[in-house]
């Protein structure tokens, strides 16, 4: 099971009782619309590669190299427990991890449970996160999901994708991140980086994030699945960059199928 990382107020992070009246109001309040999940739209959309499929030996080789280079990859969203991880992922839609961390360090210091978040109230939550894009809608979602966790899940983050997806602001990607990082499930969350790497390399071509997610789950051996999501995100974020991929220092440049790779 993934170790929950206790967040520190580091300069540059590596890698994330309710009053009866409030509870009643919560039950009747209409949940805010889910913030849009980060889609793979910002970067130029890579076309799925039609080149020769990867062999299992090649896939094994790629992930062995990732593992040798970084045996314990960490996510970069700071969090204290599954609840704060869930909130951080919801806040990260269309925002950078670093930007979310700057806001959540102070927020999580005073509210690391759904009960404390509700006690804080939507206006105060909004003040804490106002440096993050879409903060008004996100503050609504954080309050609404906290209310729902208390009302329906005993204040705990549920452990199934279907249940997490019912929470305001949480979609499939959020559920996959939480299941993987908080509960050690072999899920594959596809963000813009994973989408690009899956397509460019030809490892898991797909026209949308779900196709890439299912493609990666199909080809990646189980022994690598716990960390595969982080290896691919980090590879996309720091090496296989959207506009100027650093093919010359890429660990897998001999195996990559992208016709435009520069080596
Ligand atoms: S060789 Fe270039 S395009 Fe292929 S995975 Fe590496 S950085 Fe990305």
CSV table of N, CA and C in Angstrom, one decimal, residues 175-246:
chain,number,residue,atom,x,y,z
A,175,UNK,N,-10.4,9.7,-9.0
A,175,UNK,CA,-10.5,8.4,-8.3
A,175,UNK,C,-9.3,7.5,-8.5
A,176,UNK,N,-8.8,7.5,-9.8
A,176,UNK,CA,-7.6,6.7,-10.0
A,176,UNK,C,-6.4,7.1,-9.2
A,177,UNK,N,-6.2,8.5,-9.1
A,177,UNK,CA,-5.1,9.0,-8.3
A,177,UNK,C,-5.2,8.6,-6.9
A,178,UNK,N,-6.4,8.8,-6.3
A,178,UNK,CA,-6.6,8.5,-4.9
A,178,UNK,C,-6.5,7.0,-4.6
A,179,UNK,N,-7.1,6.2,-5.5
A,179,UNK,CA,-7.0,4.7,-5.3
A,179,UNK,C,-5.6,4.2,-5.3
A,180,UNK,N,-4.8,4.8,-6.2
A,180,UNK,CA,-3.4,4.4,-6.4
A,180,UNK,C,-2.5,4.9,-5.2
A,181,UNK,N,-2.6,6.2,-5.0
A,181,UNK,CA,-1.7,6.8,-4.0
A,181,UNK,C,-2.1,6.6,-2.5
A,182,UNK,N,-3.4,6.6,-2.3
A,182,UNK,CA,-3.8,6.4,-0.9
A,182,UNK,C,-4.0,4.9,-0.5
A,183,UNK,N,-4.5,4.1,-1.5
A,183,UNK,CA,-4.8,2.7,-1.2
A,183,UNK,C,-4.0,1.7,-1.9
A,184,UNK,N,-3.0,2.1,-2.7
A,184,UNK,CA,-2.2,1.1,-3.4
A,184,UNK,C,-2.8,0.3,-4.5
A,185,UNK,N,-3.9,0.8,-5.0
A,185,UNK,CA,-4.5,0.1,-6.1
A,185,UNK,C,-3.7,0.3,-7.4
A,186,UNK,N,-3.8,-0.7,-8.3
A,186,UNK,CA,-3.1,-0.7,-9.6
A,186,UNK,C,-3.9,0.1,-10.6
A,187,UNK,N,-4.2,1.3,-10.3
A,187,UNK,CA,-5.0,2.1,-11.3
A,187,UNK,C,-4.0,3.0,-12.1
A,188,UNK,N,-4.5,3.5,-13.2
A,188,UNK,CA,-3.7,4.3,-14.1
A,188,UNK,C,-4.4,5.6,-14.4
A,189,UNK,N,-4.0,6.7,-13.7
A,189,UNK,CA,-4.6,8.0,-13.9
A,189,UNK,C,-4.0,8.6,-15.1
A,190,UNK,N,-4.7,9.0,-16.1
A,190,UNK,CA,-4.2,9.6,-17.3
A,190,UNK,C,-4.4,11.1,-17.3
A,191,UNK,N,-3.3,11.8,-17.1
A,191,UNK,CA,-3.4,13.3,-17.2
A,191,UNK,C,-2.8,13.7,-18.6
A,192,UNK,N,-2.5,15.0,-18.8
A,192,UNK,CA,-2.0,15.4,-20.0
A,192,UNK,C,-0.6,14.8,-20.4
A,193,UNK,N,0.2,14.6,-19.3
A,193,UNK,CA,1.5,14.0,-19.5
A,193,UNK,C,1.4,12.5,-19.9
A,194,UNK,N,0.7,11.8,-19.2
A,194,UNK,CA,0.5,10.4,-19.5
A,194,UNK,C,-0.1,10.2,-20.8
A,195,UNK,N,-1.1,11.0,-21.2
A,195,UNK,CA,-1.7,10.9,-22.5
A,195,UNK,C,-0.7,11.1,-23.6
A,196,UNK,N,0.1,12.1,-23.4
A,196,UNK,CA,1.1,12.4,-24.5
A,196,UNK,C,2.2,11.3,-24.6
A,197,UNK,N,2.7,10.8,-23.4
A,197,UNK,CA,3.7,9.7,-23.5
A,197,UNK,C,3.1,8.5,-24.1
A,198,UNK,N,1.9,8.1,-23.6
A,198,UNK,CA,1.3,6.9,-24.2
A,198,UNK,C,1.1,6.9,-25.7
A,199,UNK,N,0.8,8.1,-26.2
A,199,UNK,CA,0.6,8.2,-27.6
A,199,UNK,C,1.9,8.3,-28.4
A,200,UNK,N,2.8,9.2,-27.9
A,200,UNK,CA,4.0,9.4,-28.7
A,200,UNK,C,4.9,8.2,-28.8
A,201,UNK,N,5.0,7.5,-27.6
A,201,UNK,CA,5.9,6.3,-27.7
A,201,UNK,C,5.2,5.2,-28.5
A,202,UNK,N,3.9,5.3,-28.6
A,202,UNK,CA,3.2,4.2,-29.2
A,202,UNK,C,2.9,3.1,-28.3
A,203,UNK,N,3.2,3.3,-27.0
A,203,UNK,CA,3.0,2.2,-26.0
A,203,UNK,C,1.5,1.9,-25.8
A,204,UNK,N,0.7,3.0,-25.8
A,204,UNK,CA,-0.8,2.8,-25.6
A,204,UNK,C,-1.5,4.0,-26.4
A,205,UNK,N,-1.5,3.8,-27.7
A,205,UNK,CA,-2.2,4.9,-28.5
A,205,UNK,C,-3.7,5.0,-28.2
A,206,UNK,N,-4.2,6.2,-28.2
A,206,UNK,CA,-5.6,6.3,-28.0
A,206,UNK,C,-6.1,7.7,-28.3
A,207,UNK,N,-7.3,7.8,-28.7
A,207,UNK,CA,-7.9,9.2,-29.1
A,207,UNK,C,-8.4,9.9,-27.9
A,208,UNK,N,-8.5,9.3,-26.7
A,208,UNK,CA,-9.0,10.0,-25.5
A,208,UNK,C,-8.3,9.3,-24.3
A,209,UNK,N,-8.5,10.0,-23.2
A,209,UNK,CA,-7.8,9.5,-22.0
A,209,UNK,C,-8.2,8.1,-21.5
A,210,UNK,N,-9.5,7.8,-21.8
A,210,UNK,CA,-9.9,6.4,-21.4
A,210,UNK,C,-9.2,5.3,-22.2
A,211,UNK,N,-9.1,5.6,-23.5
A,211,UNK,CA,-8.4,4.6,-24.4
A,211,UNK,C,-7.0,4.4,-23.9
A,212,UNK,N,-6.3,5.5,-23.6
A,212,UNK,CA,-4.9,5.4,-23.2
A,212,UNK,C,-4.8,4.7,-21.8
A,213,UNK,N,-5.7,5.0,-20.9
A,213,UNK,CA,-5.7,4.4,-19.6
A,213,UNK,C,-5.9,2.9,-19.8
A,214,UNK,N,-6.9,2.4,-20.5
A,214,UNK,CA,-7.1,1.0,-20.7
A,214,UNK,C,-6.0,0.3,-21.5
A,215,UNK,N,-5.4,1.1,-22.4
A,215,UNK,CA,-4.3,0.5,-23.2
A,215,UNK,C,-3.1,0.3,-22.3
A,216,UNK,N,-2.8,1.3,-21.4
A,216,UNK,CA,-1.6,1.1,-20.5
A,216,UNK,C,-1.8,0.0,-19.5
A,217,UNK,N,-3.1,-0.1,-19.0
A,217,UNK,CA,-3.4,-1.2,-18.0
A,217,UNK,C,-3.2,-2.5,-18.7
A,218,UNK,N,-3.4,-2.6,-20.0
A,218,UNK,CA,-3.4,-3.9,-20.7
A,218,UNK,C,-1.9,-4.3,-20.9
A,219,UNK,N,-1.0,-3.3,-21.2
A,219,UNK,CA,0.3,-3.7,-21.6
A,219,UNK,C,1.3,-3.7,-20.4
A,220,UNK,N,1.1,-2.9,-19.3
A,220,UNK,CA,2.1,-2.8,-18.3
A,220,UNK,C,1.9,-4.0,-17.3
A,221,UNK,N,3.0,-4.7,-17.1
A,221,UNK,CA,3.0,-5.8,-16.2
A,221,UNK,C,2.6,-5.4,-14.8
A,222,UNK,N,1.9,-6.3,-14.1
A,222,UNK,CA,1.4,-6.0,-12.7
A,222,UNK,C,2.6,-5.5,-11.8
A,223,UNK,N,3.7,-6.1,-12.0
A,223,UNK,CA,4.8,-5.7,-11.0
A,223,UNK,C,5.2,-4.3,-11.1
A,224,UNK,N,4.8,-3.6,-12.2
A,224,UNK,CA,5.2,-2.2,-12.3
A,224,UNK,C,4.0,-1.2,-12.0
A,225,UNK,N,2.8,-1.8,-11.9
A,225,UNK,CA,1.6,-1.0,-11.9
A,225,UNK,C,1.4,0.0,-10.7
A,226,UNK,N,2.0,-0.4,-9.6
A,226,UNK,CA,1.9,0.5,-8.4
A,226,UNK,C,2.5,1.9,-8.7
A,227,UNK,N,3.6,1.9,-9.4
A,227,UNK,CA,4.3,3.1,-9.6
A,227,UNK,C,4.3,3.6,-11.1
A,228,UNK,N,3.6,2.9,-12.0
A,228,UNK,CA,3.7,3.2,-13.4
A,228,UNK,C,3.1,4.6,-13.7
A,229,UNK,N,2.0,4.9,-13.0
A,229,UNK,CA,1.4,6.3,-13.1
A,229,UNK,C,2.4,7.4,-12.9
A,230,UNK,N,3.2,7.3,-11.8
A,230,UNK,CA,4.1,8.3,-11.4
A,230,UNK,C,5.3,8.3,-12.4
A,231,UNK,N,5.8,7.2,-12.8
A,231,UNK,CA,6.9,7.1,-13.7
A,231,UNK,C,6.5,7.8,-15.0
A,232,UNK,N,5.3,7.6,-15.5
A,232,UNK,CA,4.9,8.2,-16.8
A,232,UNK,C,4.6,9.7,-16.6
A,233,UNK,N,4.1,10.1,-15.5
A,233,UNK,CA,3.8,11.5,-15.3
A,233,UNK,C,5.2,12.2,-15.3
A,234,UNK,N,6.1,11.7,-14.5
A,234,UNK,CA,7.4,12.4,-14.3
A,234,UNK,C,8.2,12.4,-15.6
A,235,UNK,N,8.0,11.3,-16.4
A,235,UNK,CA,8.7,11.3,-17.7
A,235,UNK,C,8.1,12.3,-18.6
A,236,UNK,N,6.8,12.5,-18.6
A,236,UNK,CA,6.2,13.5,-19.5
A,236,UNK,C,6.5,14.9,-19.0
A,237,UNK,N,6.5,15.1,-17.7
A,237,UNK,CA,6.7,16.4,-17.1
A,237,UNK,C,8.2,16.9,-17.3
A,238,UNK,N,9.1,16.0,-17.2
A,238,UNK,CA,10.5,16.5,-17.1
A,238,UNK,C,11.3,16.1,-18.3
A,239,UNK,N,10.9,15.1,-19.1
A,239,UNK,CA,11.7,14.6,-20.2
A,239,UNK,C,10.9,14.7,-21.5
A,240,UNK,N,9.8,14.0,-21.6
A,240,UNK,CA,9.1,14.0,-22.9
A,240,UNK,C,8.1,15.3,-22.9
A,241,UNK,N,8.8,16.4,-22.9
A,241,UNK,CA,8.0,17.7,-22.8
A,241,UNK,C,7.1,17.9,-24.0
A,242,UNK,N,6.0,18.6,-23.8
A,242,UNK,CA,5.1,18.8,-24.9
A,242,UNK,C,5.7,19.4,-26.2
A,243,UNK,N,6.4,20.5,-26.0
A,243,UNK,CA,6.9,21.3,-27.2
A,243,UNK,C,8.3,20.9,-27.5
A,244,UNK,N,9.1,20.7,-26.5
A,244,UNK,CA,10.5,20.3,-26.9
A,244,UNK,C,10.9,19.1,-26.1
A,245,UNK,N,10.5,17.9,-26.5
A,245,UNK,CA,10.9,16.7,-25.8
A,245,UNK,C,12.5,16.6,-25.8
A,246,UNK,N,13.0,16.1,-24.6
A,246,UNK,CA,14.4,16.0,-24.5
A,246,UNK,C,14.9,14.6,-24.8
